[in-house]
XYZ file of C-alpha atoms in Angstrom:
693
model
C 32.653 71.213 55.749
C 29.580 69.403 54.871
C 29.065 68.287 51.219
C 25.691 68.132 49.077
C 25.701 64.977 47.180
C 23.476 64.987 43.884
C 20.911 62.116 43.839
C 21.028 59.689 41.015
C 18.129 60.019 38.314
C 16.784 56.482 38.977
C 16.310 57.384 42.563
C 14.478 60.590 41.625
C 12.073 58.666 39.635
C 11.340 56.074 42.327
C 10.830 58.876 44.762
C 8.385 60.662 42.309
C 6.105 57.601 41.793
C 5.475 57.145 45.611
C 3.098 60.118 46.423
C 2.042 63.747 46.083
C 2.359 66.334 43.375
C 5.889 66.908 41.680
C 6.154 70.455 43.231
C 5.633 69.385 46.804
C 8.005 66.540 46.298
C 10.493 68.921 44.833
C 10.192 71.416 47.811
C 10.385 68.809 50.455
C 13.366 67.150 48.743
C 15.140 70.561 48.637
C 14.386 71.699 52.086
C 16.043 68.678 53.920
C 19.568 69.634 53.158
C 18.869 73.409 54.223
C 17.562 72.033 57.671
C 20.708 69.843 57.923
C 22.837 72.739 57.069
C 21.332 74.907 59.709
C 21.762 72.270 62.335
C 25.376 71.748 61.315
C 25.953 75.442 61.414
C 24.605 75.725 64.947
C 26.772 72.753 66.072
C 29.802 74.422 64.568
C 29.043 77.811 66.278
C 28.610 75.885 69.574
C 31.917 74.011 69.033
C 33.612 77.230 68.304
C 32.257 78.852 71.531
C 33.301 75.822 73.597
C 36.703 75.679 71.957
C 36.985 79.336 72.686
C 36.142 79.026 76.276
C 38.504 76.073 76.574
C 41.178 78.085 74.891
C 40.539 81.064 77.392
C 40.693 78.662 80.444
C 43.927 77.208 79.089
C 45.410 80.544 78.652
C 44.325 81.574 82.252
C 45.710 78.160 83.441
C 49.038 78.584 81.545
C 49.340 82.208 82.858
C 48.481 80.854 86.429
C 51.150 78.114 86.223
C 53.997 80.752 85.479
C 55.431 82.845 88.025
C 58.267 85.296 87.032
C 60.623 83.163 85.054
C 59.300 79.785 86.251
C 56.933 77.478 84.340
C 55.029 74.861 86.189
C 53.583 71.740 84.706
C 52.209 68.445 86.262
C 55.596 66.719 85.902
C 57.989 69.452 87.239
C 59.069 72.982 86.544
C 61.758 74.942 84.644
C 63.402 78.383 85.218
C 64.596 80.661 82.481
C 67.066 83.293 82.557
C 66.287 87.012 81.174
C 67.256 85.809 77.654
C 64.640 83.088 77.781
C 67.052 80.012 77.872
C 66.230 77.311 80.300
C 68.794 77.198 82.996
C 67.225 74.875 85.590
C 65.027 71.837 85.287
C 63.493 69.871 88.159
C 61.263 66.727 87.484
C 58.790 65.277 89.834
C 59.663 61.643 90.111
C 57.274 60.333 92.826
C 54.003 61.953 91.677
C 52.376 64.287 89.240
C 50.363 67.337 90.195
C 46.604 67.675 89.505
C 46.678 70.995 87.773
C 43.034 71.764 88.344
C 43.816 71.786 92.137
C 46.343 74.683 91.612
C 45.706 78.400 92.213
C 47.782 81.400 92.290
C 47.580 84.112 95.055
C 50.209 87.034 94.853
C 53.625 85.436 94.477
C 52.630 82.083 95.743
C 51.513 79.287 93.319
C 49.822 76.300 95.162
C 48.345 73.130 94.483
C 46.286 70.616 96.783
C 46.166 67.399 94.916
C 48.419 65.009 93.214
C 47.876 61.770 91.321
C 48.203 59.908 94.751
C 46.068 62.133 97.019
C 45.990 65.328 99.031
C 49.364 67.274 99.440
C 50.575 70.759 100.397
C 52.539 72.060 97.323
C 53.773 75.549 96.781
C 56.218 77.620 94.804
C 56.866 81.122 96.323
C 58.795 83.638 94.433
C 60.945 85.983 96.192
C 63.171 88.717 94.942
C 65.699 89.595 97.580
C 67.717 91.950 95.426
C 67.644 93.266 91.895
C 69.942 90.696 90.522
C 68.644 87.620 92.428
C 65.312 85.597 92.162
C 64.674 82.887 94.617
C 61.802 80.347 94.508
C 60.817 78.490 97.668
C 59.578 75.020 96.789
C 57.672 72.566 99.080
C 56.104 69.333 98.388
C 54.532 67.930 101.551
C 52.541 64.614 101.462
C 49.258 64.765 103.609
C 48.396 61.165 103.200
C 50.745 58.240 103.895
C 53.538 58.030 101.318
C 56.874 56.292 101.257
C 58.993 59.174 99.639
C 59.045 62.271 97.748
C 61.406 62.599 95.006
C 62.519 65.417 92.634
C 65.199 64.904 89.978
C 67.527 68.020 89.064
C 68.814 67.915 85.506
C 72.338 69.050 84.648
C 71.226 71.225 81.760
C 74.694 70.999 80.265
C 76.147 73.123 83.044
C 78.666 72.494 85.677
C 77.731 71.769 89.431
C 79.677 72.257 92.450
C 79.335 71.451 96.153
C 77.643 68.710 98.261
C 80.141 66.841 100.111
C 83.811 65.800 100.770
C 84.214 62.451 98.672
C 87.058 59.817 98.569
C 87.378 60.333 94.784
C 86.781 64.050 94.559
C 86.155 65.918 91.302
C 85.589 69.562 90.456
C 83.030 70.007 88.961
C 80.824 67.215 90.311
C 80.935 64.178 87.967
C 77.709 61.908 87.826
C 78.892 58.482 87.298
C 76.721 55.427 87.282
C 73.072 54.989 88.757
C 72.949 55.499 92.401
C 69.615 55.022 94.397
C 68.999 57.877 96.911
C 70.737 57.116 100.241
C 71.008 59.178 103.495
C 72.904 62.184 102.857
C 74.787 62.117 106.227
C 78.499 62.456 107.391
C 80.584 59.279 107.017
C 84.270 58.300 107.159
C 85.244 58.067 103.444
C 88.693 56.629 104.336
C 87.049 53.334 105.432
C 84.007 53.593 103.115
C 85.087 55.032 99.796
C 81.651 55.229 98.306
C 80.136 57.177 101.239
C 79.556 61.007 101.641
C 82.370 62.496 103.671
C 82.734 63.984 106.964
C 82.237 67.563 105.740
C 79.008 68.165 103.697
C 76.150 70.619 103.246
C 72.909 70.398 101.422
C 74.097 72.904 98.926
C 74.822 72.824 95.202
C 75.879 75.704 92.791
C 75.771 75.797 89.014
C 77.670 77.543 86.222
C 74.269 78.476 84.929
C 74.183 81.024 87.926
C 71.743 78.898 89.847
C 72.066 77.630 93.392
C 69.908 75.068 95.503
C 69.845 74.767 99.184
C 67.700 71.689 100.692
C 66.003 72.844 104.005
C 67.227 71.500 107.168
C 64.019 69.873 108.200
C 64.034 67.463 105.115
C 64.776 63.706 105.655
C 67.286 64.054 102.821
C 68.508 61.271 100.492
C 70.620 61.885 97.564
C 71.122 59.656 94.396
C 71.928 60.220 90.939
C 71.709 58.993 87.192
C 74.396 59.206 84.701
C 71.932 57.943 82.046
C 69.436 60.851 82.736
C 72.058 63.404 83.778
C 70.254 63.975 87.043
C 70.837 64.525 90.753
C 67.979 62.690 92.671
C 66.745 64.518 95.795
C 64.461 62.282 97.965
C 62.562 62.772 101.251
C 61.843 59.727 103.233
C 61.540 58.182 106.721
C 60.982 54.537 105.761
C 64.083 52.312 105.866
C 66.151 55.565 106.805
C 68.395 56.789 109.452
C 66.208 59.915 109.651
C 63.339 60.126 112.125
C 60.323 62.570 112.237
C 60.231 65.018 115.087
C 58.728 63.863 118.158
C 54.951 63.961 118.000
C 55.121 64.398 114.244
C 53.583 61.691 111.608
C 56.148 60.214 109.384
C 54.893 62.108 106.366
C 57.888 63.088 104.044
C 58.115 66.669 103.070
C 60.741 67.854 100.292
C 61.570 71.580 100.511
C 64.287 73.713 99.087
C 65.176 77.018 97.611
C 66.546 77.592 94.149
C 67.967 80.952 93.566
C 69.165 82.551 90.241
C 71.644 85.402 89.773
C 73.551 87.221 87.061
C 76.575 84.993 87.375
C 77.924 82.035 89.266
C 80.225 84.118 91.637
C 77.589 86.638 92.621
C 74.840 84.088 93.361
C 77.228 82.059 95.529
C 78.211 85.314 97.330
C 74.417 85.799 97.888
C 73.687 82.236 99.107
C 76.668 82.173 101.643
C 75.795 85.473 103.157
C 72.181 84.542 103.306
C 72.179 80.888 104.535
C 75.548 79.854 105.943
C 76.908 80.683 109.488
C 80.202 82.547 109.616
C 83.190 81.874 111.871
C 83.273 84.426 114.594
C 87.047 84.808 114.841
C 90.207 83.762 112.977
C 92.283 80.957 114.413
C 95.904 81.372 115.573
C 97.895 83.435 112.974
C 100.790 81.144 113.686
C 99.181 78.023 112.286
C 98.717 79.897 109.038
C 102.299 81.080 109.061
C 104.316 78.086 110.314
C 103.828 74.204 109.720
C 102.154 72.046 112.027
C 104.317 68.812 112.754
C 102.375 65.647 113.496
C 103.605 62.370 114.767
C 101.071 60.312 112.839
C 102.514 59.351 109.454
C 106.050 59.071 110.904
C 105.344 56.991 114.023
C 101.700 55.854 113.924
C 100.646 54.185 117.290
C 104.310 53.434 118.166
C 104.922 56.938 119.315
C 106.864 57.271 122.813
C 108.328 60.241 124.792
C 111.691 59.486 123.578
C 110.510 59.553 119.747
C 108.622 62.825 120.469
C 111.586 64.729 121.782
C 113.897 63.380 119.080
C 111.336 64.607 116.472
C 111.312 68.065 118.059
C 115.047 68.414 118.334
C 115.336 67.213 114.486
C 112.879 70.128 113.486
C 114.924 72.576 115.262
C 118.423 71.092 114.026
C 117.257 71.193 110.429
C 116.302 74.968 110.686
C 112.495 74.606 110.539
C 109.711 76.578 112.199
C 106.857 75.055 113.972
C 103.374 76.303 114.944
C 102.905 73.423 117.188
C 103.713 69.742 117.622
C 100.752 67.370 117.279
C 101.061 64.319 119.425
C 98.617 61.599 117.672
C 97.461 58.277 118.563
C 98.550 56.599 120.891
C 99.790 58.238 124.185
C 97.175 56.786 126.599
C 97.193 53.022 127.939
C 93.676 52.574 126.662
C 91.286 54.432 124.424
C 89.032 56.405 126.302
C 91.509 57.598 128.986
C 92.807 60.921 129.340
C 96.541 60.585 130.759
C 99.723 59.477 129.591
C 100.648 55.706 129.404
C 103.575 55.497 131.909
C 105.325 52.894 129.967
C 105.571 54.858 126.813
C 105.669 58.396 128.555
C 107.408 57.824 131.869
C 107.933 61.535 132.546
C 105.182 63.294 130.807
C 105.583 66.552 133.003
C 109.211 66.675 132.313
C 108.640 66.150 128.583
C 106.328 69.013 128.349
C 108.695 71.072 130.394
C 111.598 70.383 128.003
C 109.327 71.010 124.884
C 108.242 74.294 126.310
C 111.786 75.319 127.094
C 112.670 74.406 123.394
C 110.001 76.754 122.080
C 107.372 74.132 121.225
C 103.600 74.195 121.841
C 101.774 70.791 121.821
C 98.419 69.592 120.787
C 96.894 66.123 121.658
C 94.782 63.822 119.643
C 91.359 63.067 120.829
C 88.161 61.284 119.835
C 84.515 60.451 121.046
C 85.062 56.695 121.804
C 85.605 54.839 125.095
C 86.649 51.297 124.445
C 85.192 48.469 126.690
C 88.607 47.699 128.196
C 89.191 51.168 129.491
C 88.803 52.124 133.107
C 86.295 55.033 132.034
C 83.986 52.549 130.299
C 82.211 51.611 133.662
C 82.102 55.199 134.580
C 80.435 56.292 131.446
C 77.891 53.292 131.687
C 77.061 54.458 135.291
C 76.698 58.098 134.465
C 74.640 57.288 131.295
C 77.187 59.196 128.977
C 76.913 56.877 125.948
C 74.810 56.793 122.936
C 72.257 53.878 123.665
C 70.331 51.066 121.915
C 66.908 52.091 120.443
C 65.262 51.068 123.672
C 67.259 53.489 125.675
C 68.344 51.102 128.522
C 71.766 49.743 127.345
C 74.746 51.554 125.838
C 75.287 50.776 122.359
C 78.638 49.154 121.259
C 80.287 50.495 118.187
C 83.261 49.260 116.032
C 85.844 51.905 115.122
C 89.391 51.759 113.635
C 90.943 51.088 117.136
C 88.516 48.572 118.624
C 85.174 48.318 120.156
C 83.474 50.522 122.792
C 80.892 53.211 123.425
C 80.529 56.503 121.802
C 79.734 59.647 123.981
C 76.441 61.168 123.444
C 77.119 64.901 122.745
C 73.371 65.684 122.865
C 73.665 64.860 126.627
C 74.945 68.035 128.498
C 76.434 65.849 131.283
C 78.376 63.663 128.672
C 79.627 67.141 126.944
C 80.782 68.434 130.402
C 82.440 65.038 131.474
C 84.395 65.122 128.075
C 85.284 68.745 128.312
C 86.463 68.582 131.994
C 89.017 65.868 130.971
C 90.364 68.039 128.093
C 90.524 71.017 130.456
C 92.476 68.845 132.964
C 94.914 67.757 130.288
C 95.469 71.508 129.220
C 95.952 72.593 132.816
C 98.205 69.741 134.151
C 100.539 69.651 131.035
C 99.966 73.067 129.607
C 98.574 71.446 126.363
C 97.879 74.043 123.735
C 94.873 72.504 121.978
C 93.379 69.206 120.488
C 93.073 67.377 117.248
C 89.473 66.147 117.348
C 89.279 62.936 115.367
C 86.265 61.144 113.851
C 82.729 62.540 114.527
C 80.995 61.129 111.604
C 77.570 59.536 111.918
C 78.774 56.338 110.390
C 80.314 55.515 113.679
C 76.840 55.729 115.363
C 75.063 52.283 115.572
C 72.655 51.429 112.805
C 69.855 51.852 115.369
C 70.385 54.206 118.351
C 68.862 56.610 120.920
C 70.296 59.745 122.195
C 69.150 61.888 125.342
C 68.029 64.609 122.882
C 66.298 62.584 120.047
C 68.085 63.308 116.590
C 65.732 63.609 113.596
C 68.742 64.318 111.384
C 71.729 61.984 112.368
C 74.334 64.536 111.169
C 73.152 66.869 113.983
C 75.544 64.433 116.173
C 78.470 65.742 113.936
C 77.411 69.290 114.717
C 77.197 68.618 118.362
C 80.805 67.031 118.249
C 82.208 70.028 116.517
C 81.019 72.205 119.184
C 83.406 70.451 121.704
C 86.328 72.288 119.912
C 84.989 75.830 120.584
C 86.948 76.341 123.842
C 90.069 75.270 122.184
C 89.529 76.890 118.679
C 92.801 78.891 118.427
C 94.726 75.806 117.231
C 91.884 73.095 117.319
C 91.545 70.693 114.326
C 88.250 68.960 113.138
C 87.813 66.653 110.270
C 84.027 66.912 110.285
C 81.548 69.641 109.597
C 77.911 70.007 109.261
C 76.424 73.348 109.831
C 79.616 74.032 111.598
C 80.998 76.990 109.576
C 80.795 79.068 112.726
C 83.274 76.856 114.643
C 86.167 78.944 114.132
C 88.928 76.346 113.864
C 90.850 74.531 111.264
C 88.836 71.772 109.238
C 91.217 69.045 108.116
C 90.522 67.127 104.984
C 90.362 63.326 105.408
C 93.362 61.391 105.426
C 95.294 61.093 102.098
C 97.157 58.087 100.679
C 100.548 58.406 99.296
C 99.476 58.271 95.849
C 99.172 60.664 92.901
C 95.577 60.145 91.697
C 92.042 61.469 92.420
C 91.152 58.675 95.040
C 92.513 60.355 98.135
C 95.801 61.276 96.333
C 97.400 64.325 95.383
C 95.109 65.198 92.506
C 92.387 64.976 94.994
C 93.624 67.889 97.150
C 92.523 70.907 95.079
C 88.906 69.654 94.151
C 88.510 68.735 97.876
C 89.762 72.177 99.196
C 87.630 74.061 96.614
C 84.544 71.815 97.499
C 84.564 72.408 101.200
C 85.519 76.165 100.606
C 82.285 76.469 98.554
C 80.545 74.663 101.435
C 81.727 77.540 103.730
C 84.617 75.969 105.390
C 87.695 78.382 104.759
C 90.353 77.529 107.421
C 91.440 74.512 105.640
C 94.329 71.987 106.811
C 95.046 69.857 103.641
C 96.311 66.836 105.806
C 99.980 65.638 106.052
C 102.578 66.469 103.200
C 103.002 63.206 101.177
C 99.996 61.555 102.667
C 99.883 59.050 105.509
C 102.344 56.430 104.136
C 100.026 53.550 104.916
C 101.999 50.353 103.583
C 99.253 49.124 101.223
C 98.164 52.578 100.106
C 101.582 54.139 98.982
C 102.949 54.585 95.623
C 105.182 51.466 94.878
C 102.892 49.424 97.143
C 104.538 46.581 98.915
C 107.705 46.914 96.711
C 108.338 50.255 98.420
C 110.947 48.976 100.934
C 111.314 52.406 102.636
C 107.690 52.701 103.510
C 107.890 56.347 102.745
C 105.957 58.426 100.232
C 107.627 58.606 96.622
C 110.323 61.210 96.706
C 108.892 63.230 93.742
C 105.368 62.752 95.074
C 106.474 64.225 98.324
C 108.236 67.306 96.796
C 105.160 68.036 94.609
C 102.886 67.703 97.518
C 104.998 70.025 99.670
C 104.912 72.575 96.986
C 101.082 72.512 96.611
C 100.660 72.575 100.593
C 102.940 75.848 100.701
C 100.119 77.461 98.803
C 97.153 76.255 100.837
C 95.962 78.038 104.154
C 98.093 75.813 106.485
C 100.953 73.290 106.133
C 101.366 69.976 108.015
C 104.397 67.825 108.078
C 104.717 64.270 109.413
C 107.215 62.484 107.362
C 110.025 64.892 107.556
C 112.047 66.214 104.828
C 115.284 64.786 106.313
C 113.921 61.232 105.769
C 114.943 61.698 102.283
C 118.065 63.957 101.445
C 119.588 67.303 101.507
C 118.002 68.529 98.283
C 114.460 67.696 99.708
C 115.448 69.540 103.043
C 116.514 72.578 100.882
C 113.173 72.523 98.991
C 111.202 72.150 102.058
C 113.130 75.136 103.612
C 112.427 77.258 100.616
C 108.739 76.565 100.511
C 107.967 76.858 104.100
C 109.673 80.289 103.894
C 107.793 81.148 100.881
C 104.610 80.236 102.584
C 105.328 82.428 105.541
C 106.363 85.450 103.393
C 104.109 85.218 100.439
C 101.253 83.133 101.171
C 100.369 83.544 104.811
C 100.067 87.451 104.790
C 97.598 87.066 101.880
C 95.700 84.206 103.536
C 95.452 86.065 106.878
C 94.039 89.081 105.138
C 91.423 87.043 103.397
C 90.746 85.152 106.729
C 89.589 88.321 108.275
C 87.222 89.007 105.403
C 85.680 85.598 105.966
C 84.235 86.634 109.250
C 81.939 89.044 107.344
C 81.428 87.485 103.857
C 82.023 83.746 104.043
C 83.787 84.113 100.773
C 86.599 81.401 100.042
C 90.089 81.965 100.691
C 91.010 79.245 97.949
C 88.984 80.125 95.007
C 88.178 78.444 91.620
C 89.290 80.235 88.431
C 85.888 81.020 87.557
C 85.636 83.423 90.610
C 87.310 86.005 88.525
C 86.330 84.501 85.004
C 82.532 83.697 85.389
C 81.583 83.825 81.728
C 84.606 81.591 80.684
C 83.582 77.882 79.859
C 87.255 76.819 80.285
C 87.575 78.117 83.746
C 84.519 76.026 84.943
C 86.315 72.932 84.346
C 89.852 73.569 85.637
C 90.693 71.362 88.711
C 94.387 71.632 88.978
C 94.780 75.418 89.372
C 93.211 77.755 91.960
C 93.287 81.327 93.184
C 94.250 82.828 96.463
C 91.904 85.748 96.655
C 91.313 87.323 93.249
C 95.026 88.046 92.331
C 97.252 85.100 92.982
C 96.885 82.037 90.660
C 98.703 78.762 91.566
C 99.270 75.937 88.995
C 101.301 73.063 90.732
C 102.583 69.896 88.925
C 100.372 66.982 89.757
C 101.870 64.279 87.486
C 104.744 61.880 88.031
C 107.770 62.397 85.933
C 106.782 66.004 84.680
C 108.831 69.042 84.636
C 106.192 70.984 82.606
C 102.409 71.614 82.363
C 99.737 73.231 80.583
C 98.369 76.316 82.283
C 95.368 78.424 81.761
C 95.370 82.053 82.194
C 92.073 83.733 82.488
C 91.645 87.248 80.674
C 93.582 89.941 82.408
C 97.348 90.812 82.766
C 99.429 88.279 84.553
C 102.916 88.327 85.603
C 104.657 84.950 86.397
C 107.063 84.083 89.362
C 109.703 84.108 86.600
C 109.032 87.838 85.860
C 107.230 87.054 82.491
C 104.184 89.242 81.599
C 101.044 87.919 79.919
C 98.324 90.358 78.865
C 96.555 88.877 75.999
C 94.421 86.347 77.917
C 92.465 84.255 78.073
C 95.218 81.820 76.862
C 96.704 78.488 77.382
C 100.428 78.092 78.135
C 101.222 74.667 76.834
C 104.149 72.728 78.169
C 105.155 75.639 80.425
C 108.461 74.475 82.225
C 108.300 73.907 86.032
C 111.357 72.544 87.568
C 111.125 69.908 90.362
C 111.884 72.587 93.077
C 109.339 74.969 91.527
C 105.617 75.786 91.534
C 104.095 77.954 88.812
C 102.339 80.981 90.212
C 101.079 84.314 88.641
C 99.981 87.443 90.156
C 97.207 89.720 88.563
C 98.723 93.008 87.543
C 96.261 95.763 88.125
């Protein structure tokens, strides 16, 4: 407001003495404030009009930058649920949008400028069904830029998915500060901080949201504990990713965020929509009866005599066997496809004897040919190896058994050469199938070229998994990337003979749940008791027997009996009669109780992709406690398992979700959800409960 200030009497007198009549002076003096008032009034009206116009534009812009339940601003976007609560937050870390360049047409909100230049940005809203809303997001740089990065905030929810890890937690734990690095398959046994051999660009939240990064993105993943964020980055610079041939190296980050009514239903939608499915169920015998491997017991010192003794001991102690797995090393050199005559002097006779005794046999195989193998020169001459970047020379790689070349599975000739040798072994010795080891991109050279260029290095993993298809009934892989339709068993990486979360007993349930959420349902949980590596076994160098701790072995055996398949190597008779009896009890329980249920669910996987081994939240998706439990699981919807995973314990706390449950001891619990604290579980028991309809 303006204010009329009275003039002091002395000033009036001075003004009056200057000129004109007193009346004129008075009128002139009184008129000036009126003019000023009028002018000020006009200014105020004009300001009000401008403010109104600005407000209207702002309202229109605010409306423009909303699409369904998503709000966009220059720094990122949020998604709300129907109740108005924020359930998803994404921040743009590498640039901000120029909102004046944004427009909305139908269900597409797009922008053409950021603070660093031209771009193609859009968010498209899609409602594929009444209970699901999806948002397709794309940020594509059109001028040279090093990277595009968006950061997804935890929002006090629990996240699942991503990759197999050496230290596996369920739900995902964000620990420390990690700069984005290539999200590609690696051997986490040898590199404990890498992403594992089974991974997918998919995460799922207890807030009923899911995100799938597009295949075309040169995708790097980092995180920040301080900011509670996962960092999603697209870049080609200083990266293993390469642009498609003929394309500029301009990064593009694109993904889908989908929101559902609950965590289970949104996951079911995502799996049905975006994941390939297996086309058949592997051999029912592998689900029913244990696999027996030579690896943890004999390592590379396996011989014909030792294998035959192992087989006769299995029979002598009254155990069943789906197949015997002859692991590393039965060849004279790595990269050969026949038996070392020193160690296996009569391989044909050995196979005849095993067949007579009712054993089927699978063989270990891998993608490497060492430089001292007779096949190395053959592969060089035929051009079968992954090459140096120039494409002129084969690239040498180091793996856990030496130095050699790695076969280029993008090359049809290399695929056929490798397959023909596996077929020859199968025909000559009546080999049942193969254990396909390695296959991670971490065994490719840092710089390399393949016959078919790989823009995403993990495509190499996918090509390797395809080699198992002809043998898939009993084949075993330890890697997977977009490989859910390879209908064979996927083995989790080698476990150490320890109790903890780093490749120990406690890591098994989180790992199986994680790869199940990623669409890999036919899980082989590695060898009972772990691999018994001398420096990675409970008791360490003081463990004179070199065997896994007895109690650890028993608890591992009990857990394995309730997973899709069992695998022995260190045999129960390496301990004592009680361990043999416990092993017989649980292999029988696996065959009679677990396997029929698992096989029924395995048949459903072909249509749905739903997990066989399920987290507790699958049936309790509004239960905060169920989101965090990593030591219990479900087989289907109605069999819940709670193993003992701590040394020296014969009791454990058990969480029962809502519903009526009957324990393996015959007790009934129908007032859930509830905790059973210090529930007694003897050394020869595992706690399990069935849901009573």
